[in-house]
Amino acid sequence: MQESILTNITEAIYQHGFYSSCNFFNDAELNLIKSLYFKNKDNFVEAKIGSEKDKNLNKSIRNDKIFWIENNCEEFKAPFFNKINALLSALNRRCFLGLNLYEFHFATYAKGNYYKRHKDVFNNKDARKISVVLYLNKNWKKEDGGELLLYTQEKTVIIEPTWGNIAIFESSIEHEVAISNTDRLSLTGWLKNEKNIFT
Ligand code: OGA
Ligand code: NI
């Protein structure tokens, strides 16, 4: 990975709180990640709102399905987690976020699915600092919808869920997923500053 990409990302997060582009993962990596989705596609479950203690299923807010990826999953190391680790270190160096943990899941939105305006920081738990969403939809068209709308202080940013596009943003920024008019696949996760990592 080019060091300049990491510099661009960390600079954008530091200055604006968000970053988006389609050149963080290359085609070979994206194809591998997508093949791991196909391998696990029968194991997806309905997504829930809130932290572990407060899992009230609320379909009026979100109705996607997810599959959590183990952090030690060997198959994800080369195509995905190696770069996520590099990103985490670069963000710590530039933004002093004290990131020490991450968690990722695949998410599928079927036709008509959405995720209403929300923050990724739970009320009772603020360990999530940076949200990362990688989109895996080839041939995505404008009429397919399913855009990520980021309500930053400066403006509303619209991010299309196209193949290889990545959105990286502060988890405290409000955002939503517009109704998707077709199947929509992403790999979503959070870089965390987990204070109780040893408990
Ligand atoms: C989320 C989320 C955005 C997206 O899962 O919390 O906001 O574009 N996802 O899938
Ligand atoms: Ni979110």
PDB file of N, CA and C in Angstrom, residues 38-109:
ATOM      1  N   PHE A  38     -19.332 -14.870  -0.128  1.00  0.00           N
ATOM      2  CA  PHE A  38     -20.105 -15.990  -0.704  1.00  0.00           C
ATOM      3  C   PHE A  38     -20.002 -17.236   0.169  1.00  0.00           C
ATOM      4  N   LYS A  39     -18.840 -17.418   0.779  1.00  0.00           N
ATOM      5  CA  LYS A  39     -18.629 -18.578   1.644  1.00  0.00           C
ATOM      6  C   LYS A  39     -19.522 -18.547   2.885  1.00  0.00           C
ATOM      7  N   ASN A  40     -19.832 -17.353   3.350  1.00  0.00           N
ATOM      8  CA  ASN A  40     -20.559 -17.201   4.622  1.00  0.00           C
ATOM      9  C   ASN A  40     -21.996 -16.729   4.446  1.00  0.00           C
ATOM     10  N   LYS A  41     -22.467 -16.669   3.220  1.00  0.00           N
ATOM     11  CA  LYS A  41     -23.717 -15.962   2.990  1.00  0.00           C
ATOM     12  C   LYS A  41     -24.961 -16.623   3.601  1.00  0.00           C
ATOM     13  N   ASP A  42     -24.859 -17.868   4.006  1.00  0.00           N
ATOM     14  CA  ASP A  42     -26.011 -18.512   4.644  1.00  0.00           C
ATOM     15  C   ASP A  42     -26.034 -18.292   6.161  1.00  0.00           C
ATOM     16  N   ASN A  43     -25.038 -17.589   6.669  1.00  0.00           N
ATOM     17  CA  ASN A  43     -24.928 -17.419   8.128  1.00  0.00           C
ATOM     18  C   ASN A  43     -25.277 -16.015   8.607  1.00  0.00           C
ATOM     19  N   PHE A  44     -25.902 -15.218   7.738  1.00  0.00           N
ATOM     20  CA  PHE A  44     -26.237 -13.850   8.134  1.00  0.00           C
ATOM     21  C   PHE A  44     -27.446 -13.835   9.074  1.00  0.00           C
ATOM     22  N   VAL A  45     -27.445 -12.882  10.013  1.00  0.00           N
ATOM     23  CA  VAL A  45     -28.561 -12.738  10.957  1.00  0.00           C
ATOM     24  C   VAL A  45     -29.064 -11.294  10.935  1.00  0.00           C
ATOM     25  N   GLU A  46     -30.289 -11.098  11.430  1.00  0.00           N
ATOM     26  CA  GLU A  46     -30.846  -9.745  11.460  1.00  0.00           C
ATOM     27  C   GLU A  46     -30.012  -8.843  12.359  1.00  0.00           C
ATOM     28  N   ALA A  47     -29.733  -7.635  11.869  1.00  0.00           N
ATOM     29  CA  ALA A  47     -28.920  -6.689  12.651  1.00  0.00           C
ATOM     30  C   ALA A  47     -29.744  -6.118  13.793  1.00  0.00           C
ATOM     31  N   LYS A  48     -29.080  -5.737  14.857  1.00  0.00           N
ATOM     32  CA  LYS A  48     -29.757  -5.188  16.037  1.00  0.00           C
ATOM     33  C   LYS A  48     -29.245  -3.795  16.348  1.00  0.00           C
ATOM     34  N   ILE A  49     -30.008  -3.076  17.148  1.00  0.00           N
ATOM     35  CA  ILE A  49     -29.615  -1.717  17.546  1.00  0.00           C
ATOM     36  C   ILE A  49     -29.084  -1.769  18.964  1.00  0.00           C
ATOM     37  N   GLY A  50     -28.073  -0.958  19.256  1.00  0.00           N
ATOM     38  CA  GLY A  50     -27.610  -0.833  20.636  1.00  0.00           C
ATOM     39  C   GLY A  50     -26.486  -1.776  20.962  1.00  0.00           C
ATOM     40  N   SER A  51     -25.976  -1.643  22.178  1.00  0.00           N
ATOM     41  CA  SER A  51     -24.849  -2.461  22.602  1.00  0.00           C
ATOM     42  C   SER A  51     -25.338  -3.811  23.105  1.00  0.00           C
ATOM     43  N   GLU A  52     -24.409  -4.618  23.560  1.00  0.00           N
ATOM     44  CA  GLU A  52     -24.768  -5.993  23.955  1.00  0.00           C
ATOM     45  C   GLU A  52     -25.895  -6.053  24.982  1.00  0.00           C
ATOM     46  N   LYS A  53     -25.903  -5.094  25.898  1.00  0.00           N
ATOM     47  CA  LYS A  53     -26.897  -5.142  26.981  1.00  0.00           C
ATOM     48  C   LYS A  53     -28.261  -4.623  26.532  1.00  0.00           C
ATOM     49  N   ASP A  54     -28.305  -4.042  25.375  1.00  0.00           N
ATOM     50  CA  ASP A  54     -29.526  -3.344  24.991  1.00  0.00           C
ATOM     51  C   ASP A  54     -29.872  -3.673  23.532  1.00  0.00           C
ATOM     52  N   LYS A  55     -30.151  -4.933  23.294  1.00  0.00           N
ATOM     53  CA  LYS A  55     -30.344  -5.362  21.902  1.00  0.00           C
ATOM     54  C   LYS A  55     -31.816  -5.441  21.528  1.00  0.00           C
ATOM     55  N   ASN A  56     -32.491  -4.318  21.548  1.00  0.00           N
ATOM     56  CA  ASN A  56     -33.885  -4.391  21.098  1.00  0.00           C
ATOM     57  C   ASN A  56     -33.932  -4.277  19.587  1.00  0.00           C
ATOM     58  N   LEU A  57     -34.357  -5.374  19.018  1.00  0.00           N
ATOM     59  CA  LEU A  57     -34.447  -5.447  17.562  1.00  0.00           C
ATOM     60  C   LEU A  57     -35.428  -4.384  17.081  1.00  0.00           C
ATOM     61  N   ASN A  58     -34.996  -3.523  16.214  1.00  0.00           N
ATOM     62  CA  ASN A  58     -35.874  -2.428  15.830  1.00  0.00           C
ATOM     63  C   ASN A  58     -35.857  -2.230  14.323  1.00  0.00           C
ATOM     64  N   LYS A  59     -36.769  -2.922  13.702  1.00  0.00           N
ATOM     65  CA  LYS A  59     -36.756  -2.943  12.242  1.00  0.00           C
ATOM     66  C   LYS A  59     -37.166  -1.637  11.602  1.00  0.00           C
ATOM     67  N   SER A  60     -37.771  -0.738  12.405  1.00  0.00           N
ATOM     68  CA  SER A  60     -38.129   0.539  11.793  1.00  0.00           C
ATOM     69  C   SER A  60     -36.900   1.417  11.628  1.00  0.00           C
ATOM     70  N   ILE A  61     -35.820   1.072  12.323  1.00  0.00           N
ATOM     71  CA  ILE A  61     -34.596   1.867  12.221  1.00  0.00           C
ATOM     72  C   ILE A  61     -33.622   1.253  11.211  1.00  0.00           C
ATOM     73  N   ARG A  62     -33.464  -0.070  11.275  1.00  0.00           N
ATOM     74  CA  ARG A  62     -32.587  -0.724  10.301  1.00  0.00           C
ATOM     75  C   ARG A  62     -33.144  -2.119  10.009  1.00  0.00           C
ATOM     76  N   ASN A  63     -32.927  -2.595   8.806  1.00  0.00           N
ATOM     77  CA  ASN A  63     -33.426  -3.932   8.492  1.00  0.00           C
ATOM     78  C   ASN A  63     -32.466  -4.715   7.596  1.00  0.00           C
ATOM     79  N   ASP A  64     -31.167  -4.414   7.766  1.00  0.00           N
ATOM     80  CA  ASP A  64     -30.150  -5.184   7.047  1.00  0.00           C
ATOM     81  C   ASP A  64     -29.822  -6.465   7.806  1.00  0.00           C
ATOM     82  N   LYS A  65     -29.036  -7.325   7.205  1.00  0.00           N
ATOM     83  CA  LYS A  65     -28.572  -8.553   7.857  1.00  0.00           C
ATOM     84  C   LYS A  65     -27.046  -8.528   7.911  1.00  0.00           C
ATOM     85  N   ILE A  66     -26.503  -9.113   8.971  1.00  0.00           N
ATOM     86  CA  ILE A  66     -25.048  -9.007   9.161  1.00  0.00           C
ATOM     87  C   ILE A  66     -24.394 -10.349   9.479  1.00  0.00           C
ATOM     88  N   PHE A  67     -23.090 -10.384   9.287  1.00  0.00           N
ATOM     89  CA  PHE A  67     -22.282 -11.556   9.667  1.00  0.00           C
ATOM     90  C   PHE A  67     -20.958 -11.045  10.232  1.00  0.00           C
ATOM     91  N   TRP A  68     -20.722 -11.301  11.533  1.00  0.00           N
ATOM     92  CA  TRP A  68     -19.503 -10.824  12.191  1.00  0.00           C
ATOM     93  C   TRP A  68     -18.304 -11.656  11.750  1.00  0.00           C
ATOM     94  N   ILE A  69     -17.177 -10.983  11.529  1.00  0.00           N
ATOM     95  CA  ILE A  69     -15.945 -11.670  11.134  1.00  0.00           C
ATOM     96  C   ILE A  69     -15.021 -11.744  12.345  1.00  0.00           C
ATOM     97  N   GLU A  70     -14.516 -12.932  12.632  1.00  0.00           N
ATOM     98  CA  GLU A  70     -13.562 -13.085  13.738  1.00  0.00           C
ATOM     99  C   GLU A  70     -12.285 -12.312  13.392  1.00  0.00           C
ATOM    100  N   ASN A  71     -11.746 -11.568  14.382  1.00  0.00           N
ATOM    101  CA  ASN A  71     -10.530 -10.790  14.129  1.00  0.00           C
ATOM    102  C   ASN A  71      -9.327 -11.659  13.780  1.00  0.00           C
ATOM    103  N   ASN A  72      -9.365 -12.908  14.253  1.00  0.00           N
ATOM    104  CA  ASN A  72      -8.221 -13.788  13.989  1.00  0.00           C
ATOM    105  C   ASN A  72      -8.451 -14.701  12.782  1.00  0.00           C
ATOM    106  N   CYS A  73      -9.469 -14.385  11.988  1.00  0.00           N
ATOM    107  CA  CYS A  73      -9.763 -15.201  10.813  1.00  0.00           C
ATOM    108  C   CYS A  73      -8.616 -15.071   9.793  1.00  0.00           C
ATOM    109  N   GLU A  74      -7.904 -16.164   9.580  1.00  0.00           N
ATOM    110  CA  GLU A  74      -6.702 -16.172   8.733  1.00  0.00           C
ATOM    111  C   GLU A  74      -6.998 -15.701   7.306  1.00  0.00           C
ATOM    112  N   GLU A  75      -8.152 -16.108   6.802  1.00  0.00           N
ATOM    113  CA  GLU A  75      -8.472 -15.789   5.400  1.00  0.00           C
ATOM    114  C   GLU A  75      -8.623 -14.289   5.156  1.00  0.00           C
ATOM    115  N   PHE A  76      -8.963 -13.548   6.173  1.00  0.00           N
ATOM    116  CA  PHE A  76      -9.162 -12.108   6.020  1.00  0.00           C
ATOM    117  C   PHE A  76      -7.884 -11.308   6.237  1.00  0.00           C
ATOM    118  N   LYS A  77      -6.849 -11.994   6.754  1.00  0.00           N
ATOM    119  CA  LYS A  77      -5.638 -11.281   7.150  1.00  0.00           C
ATOM    120  C   LYS A  77      -4.994 -10.572   5.950  1.00  0.00           C
ATOM    121  N   ALA A  78      -4.659 -11.332   4.935  1.00  0.00           N
ATOM    122  CA  ALA A  78      -3.939 -10.748   3.795  1.00  0.00           C
ATOM    123  C   ALA A  78      -4.779  -9.736   3.014  1.00  0.00           C
ATOM    124  N   PRO A  79      -6.025 -10.100   2.656  1.00  0.00           N
ATOM    125  CA  PRO A  79      -6.758  -9.120   1.838  1.00  0.00           C
ATOM    126  C   PRO A  79      -7.326  -7.949   2.633  1.00  0.00           C
ATOM    127  N   PHE A  80      -7.477  -8.066   3.936  1.00  0.00           N
ATOM    128  CA  PHE A  80      -8.228  -7.028   4.652  1.00  0.00           C
ATOM    129  C   PHE A  80      -7.557  -6.520   5.930  1.00  0.00           C
ATOM    130  N   PHE A  81      -7.335  -7.395   6.897  1.00  0.00           N
ATOM    131  CA  PHE A  81      -6.913  -6.907   8.211  1.00  0.00           C
ATOM    132  C   PHE A  81      -5.513  -6.291   8.217  1.00  0.00           C
ATOM    133  N   ASN A  82      -4.631  -6.728   7.340  1.00  0.00           N
ATOM    134  CA  ASN A  82      -3.302  -6.118   7.297  1.00  0.00           C
ATOM    135  C   ASN A  82      -3.403  -4.615   7.030  1.00  0.00           C
ATOM    136  N   LYS A  83      -4.257  -4.255   6.078  1.00  0.00           N
ATOM    137  CA  LYS A  83      -4.404  -2.828   5.763  1.00  0.00           C
ATOM    138  C   LYS A  83      -5.155  -2.082   6.865  1.00  0.00           C
ATOM    139  N   ILE A  84      -6.112  -2.771   7.476  1.00  0.00           N
ATOM    140  CA  ILE A  84      -6.846  -2.136   8.578  1.00  0.00           C
ATOM    141  C   ILE A  84      -5.885  -1.836   9.732  1.00  0.00           C
ATOM    142  N   ASN A  85      -4.964  -2.750   9.988  1.00  0.00           N
ATOM    143  CA  ASN A  85      -3.964  -2.511  11.040  1.00  0.00           C
ATOM    144  C   ASN A  85      -3.080  -1.319  10.704  1.00  0.00           C
ATOM    145  N   ALA A  86      -2.691  -1.213   9.428  1.00  0.00           N
ATOM    146  CA  ALA A  86      -1.856  -0.085   9.001  1.00  0.00           C
ATOM    147  C   ALA A  86      -2.637   1.232   9.152  1.00  0.00           C
ATOM    148  N   LEU A  87      -3.916   1.178   8.801  1.00  0.00           N
ATOM    149  CA  LEU A  87      -4.776   2.355   8.937  1.00  0.00           C
ATOM    150  C   LEU A  87      -4.889   2.774  10.401  1.00  0.00           C
ATOM    151  N   LEU A  88      -5.119   1.789  11.275  1.00  0.00           N
ATOM    152  CA  LEU A  88      -5.255   2.057  12.708  1.00  0.00           C
ATOM    153  C   LEU A  88      -3.992   2.738  13.257  1.00  0.00           C
ATOM    154  N   SER A  89      -2.838   2.211  12.895  1.00  0.00           N
ATOM    155  CA  SER A  89      -1.578   2.790  13.388  1.00  0.00           C
ATOM    156  C   SER A  89      -1.393   4.214  12.867  1.00  0.00           C
ATOM    157  N   ALA A  90      -1.700   4.405  11.579  1.00  0.00           N
ATOM    158  CA  ALA A  90      -1.527   5.740  10.984  1.00  0.00           C
ATOM    159  C   ALA A  90      -2.457   6.751  11.647  1.00  0.00           C
ATOM    160  N   LEU A  91      -3.685   6.336  11.945  1.00  0.00           N
ATOM    161  CA  LEU A  91      -4.636   7.242  12.606  1.00  0.00           C
ATOM    162  C   LEU A  91      -4.163   7.576  14.016  1.00  0.00           C
ATOM    163  N   ASN A  92      -3.612   6.606  14.706  1.00  0.00           N
ATOM    164  CA  ASN A  92      -3.093   6.875  16.051  1.00  0.00           C
ATOM    165  C   ASN A  92      -1.950   7.883  16.009  1.00  0.00           C
ATOM    166  N   ARG A  93      -1.077   7.734  14.991  1.00  0.00           N
ATOM    167  CA  ARG A  93       0.068   8.642  14.889  1.00  0.00           C
ATOM    168  C   ARG A  93      -0.384  10.074  14.601  1.00  0.00           C
ATOM    169  N   ARG A  94      -1.353  10.229  13.710  1.00  0.00           N
ATOM    170  CA  ARG A  94      -1.764  11.574  13.273  1.00  0.00           C
ATOM    171  C   ARG A  94      -2.819  12.192  14.188  1.00  0.00           C
ATOM    172  N   CYS A  95      -3.761  11.365  14.646  1.00  0.00           N
ATOM    173  CA  CYS A  95      -4.928  11.918  15.348  1.00  0.00           C
ATOM    174  C   CYS A  95      -4.963  11.583  16.839  1.00  0.00           C
ATOM    175  N   PHE A  96      -4.011  10.828  17.328  1.00  0.00           N
ATOM    176  CA  PHE A  96      -3.922  10.497  18.763  1.00  0.00           C
ATOM    177  C   PHE A  96      -5.231   9.927  19.314  1.00  0.00           C
ATOM    178  N   LEU A  97      -5.776   8.938  18.612  1.00  0.00           N
ATOM    179  CA  LEU A  97      -7.080   8.408  19.018  1.00  0.00           C
ATOM    180  C   LEU A  97      -6.969   7.236  19.995  1.00  0.00           C
ATOM    181  N   GLY A  98      -5.772   6.727  20.191  1.00  0.00           N
ATOM    182  CA  GLY A  98      -5.604   5.602  21.120  1.00  0.00           C
ATOM    183  C   GLY A  98      -6.367   4.361  20.685  1.00  0.00           C
ATOM    184  N   LEU A  99      -6.457   4.137  19.389  1.00  0.00           N
ATOM    185  CA  LEU A  99      -7.200   2.974  18.875  1.00  0.00           C
ATOM    186  C   LEU A  99      -6.440   1.704  19.235  1.00  0.00           C
ATOM    187  N   ASN A 100      -7.154   0.713  19.751  1.00  0.00           N
ATOM    188  CA  ASN A 100      -6.476  -0.517  20.163  1.00  0.00           C
ATOM    189  C   ASN A 100      -7.262  -1.783  19.830  1.00  0.00           C
ATOM    190  N   LEU A 101      -8.363  -1.633  19.121  1.00  0.00           N
ATOM    191  CA  LEU A 101      -9.206  -2.795  18.841  1.00  0.00           C
ATOM    192  C   LEU A 101     -10.085  -2.491  17.632  1.00  0.00           C
ATOM    193  N   TYR A 102     -10.518  -3.526  16.925  1.00  0.00           N
ATOM    194  CA  TYR A 102     -11.518  -3.284  15.882  1.00  0.00           C
ATOM    195  C   TYR A 102     -12.492  -4.441  15.814  1.00  0.00           C
ATOM    196  N   GLU A 103     -13.623  -4.196  15.144  1.00  0.00           N
ATOM    197  CA  GLU A 103     -14.626  -5.245  14.929  1.00  0.00           C
ATOM    198  C   GLU A 103     -15.266  -4.979  13.575  1.00  0.00           C
ATOM    199  N   PHE A 104     -15.507  -6.051  12.811  1.00  0.00           N
ATOM    200  CA  PHE A 104     -16.064  -5.890  11.463  1.00  0.00           C
ATOM    201  C   PHE A 104     -17.145  -6.920  11.174  1.00  0.00           C
ATOM    202  N   HIS A 105     -18.143  -6.511  10.425  1.00  0.00           N
ATOM    203  CA  HIS A 105     -19.140  -7.467   9.923  1.00  0.00           C
ATOM    204  C   HIS A 105     -19.497  -7.156   8.475  1.00  0.00           C
ATOM    205  N   PHE A 106     -19.890  -8.187   7.753  1.00  0.00           N
ATOM    206  CA  PHE A 106     -20.515  -7.961   6.451  1.00  0.00           C
ATOM    207  C   PHE A 106     -21.930  -7.468   6.721  1.00  0.00           C
ATOM    208  N   ALA A 107     -22.491  -6.690   5.804  1.00  0.00           N
ATOM    209  CA  ALA A 107     -23.892  -6.297   5.918  1.00  0.00           C
ATOM    210  C   ALA A 107     -24.541  -6.399   4.549  1.00  0.00           C
ATOM    211  N   THR A 108     -25.717  -7.014   4.518  1.00  0.00           N
ATOM    212  CA  THR A 108     -26.465  -7.061   3.263  1.00  0.00           C
ATOM    213  C   THR A 108     -27.794  -6.334   3.433  1.00  0.00           C
ATOM    214  N   TYR A 109     -28.081  -5.483   2.477  1.00  0.00           N
ATOM    215  CA  TYR A 109     -29.376  -4.810   2.410  1.00  0.00           C
ATOM    216  C   TYR A 109     -30.098  -5.404   1.209  1.00  0.00           C
TER     217      TYR A 109
END
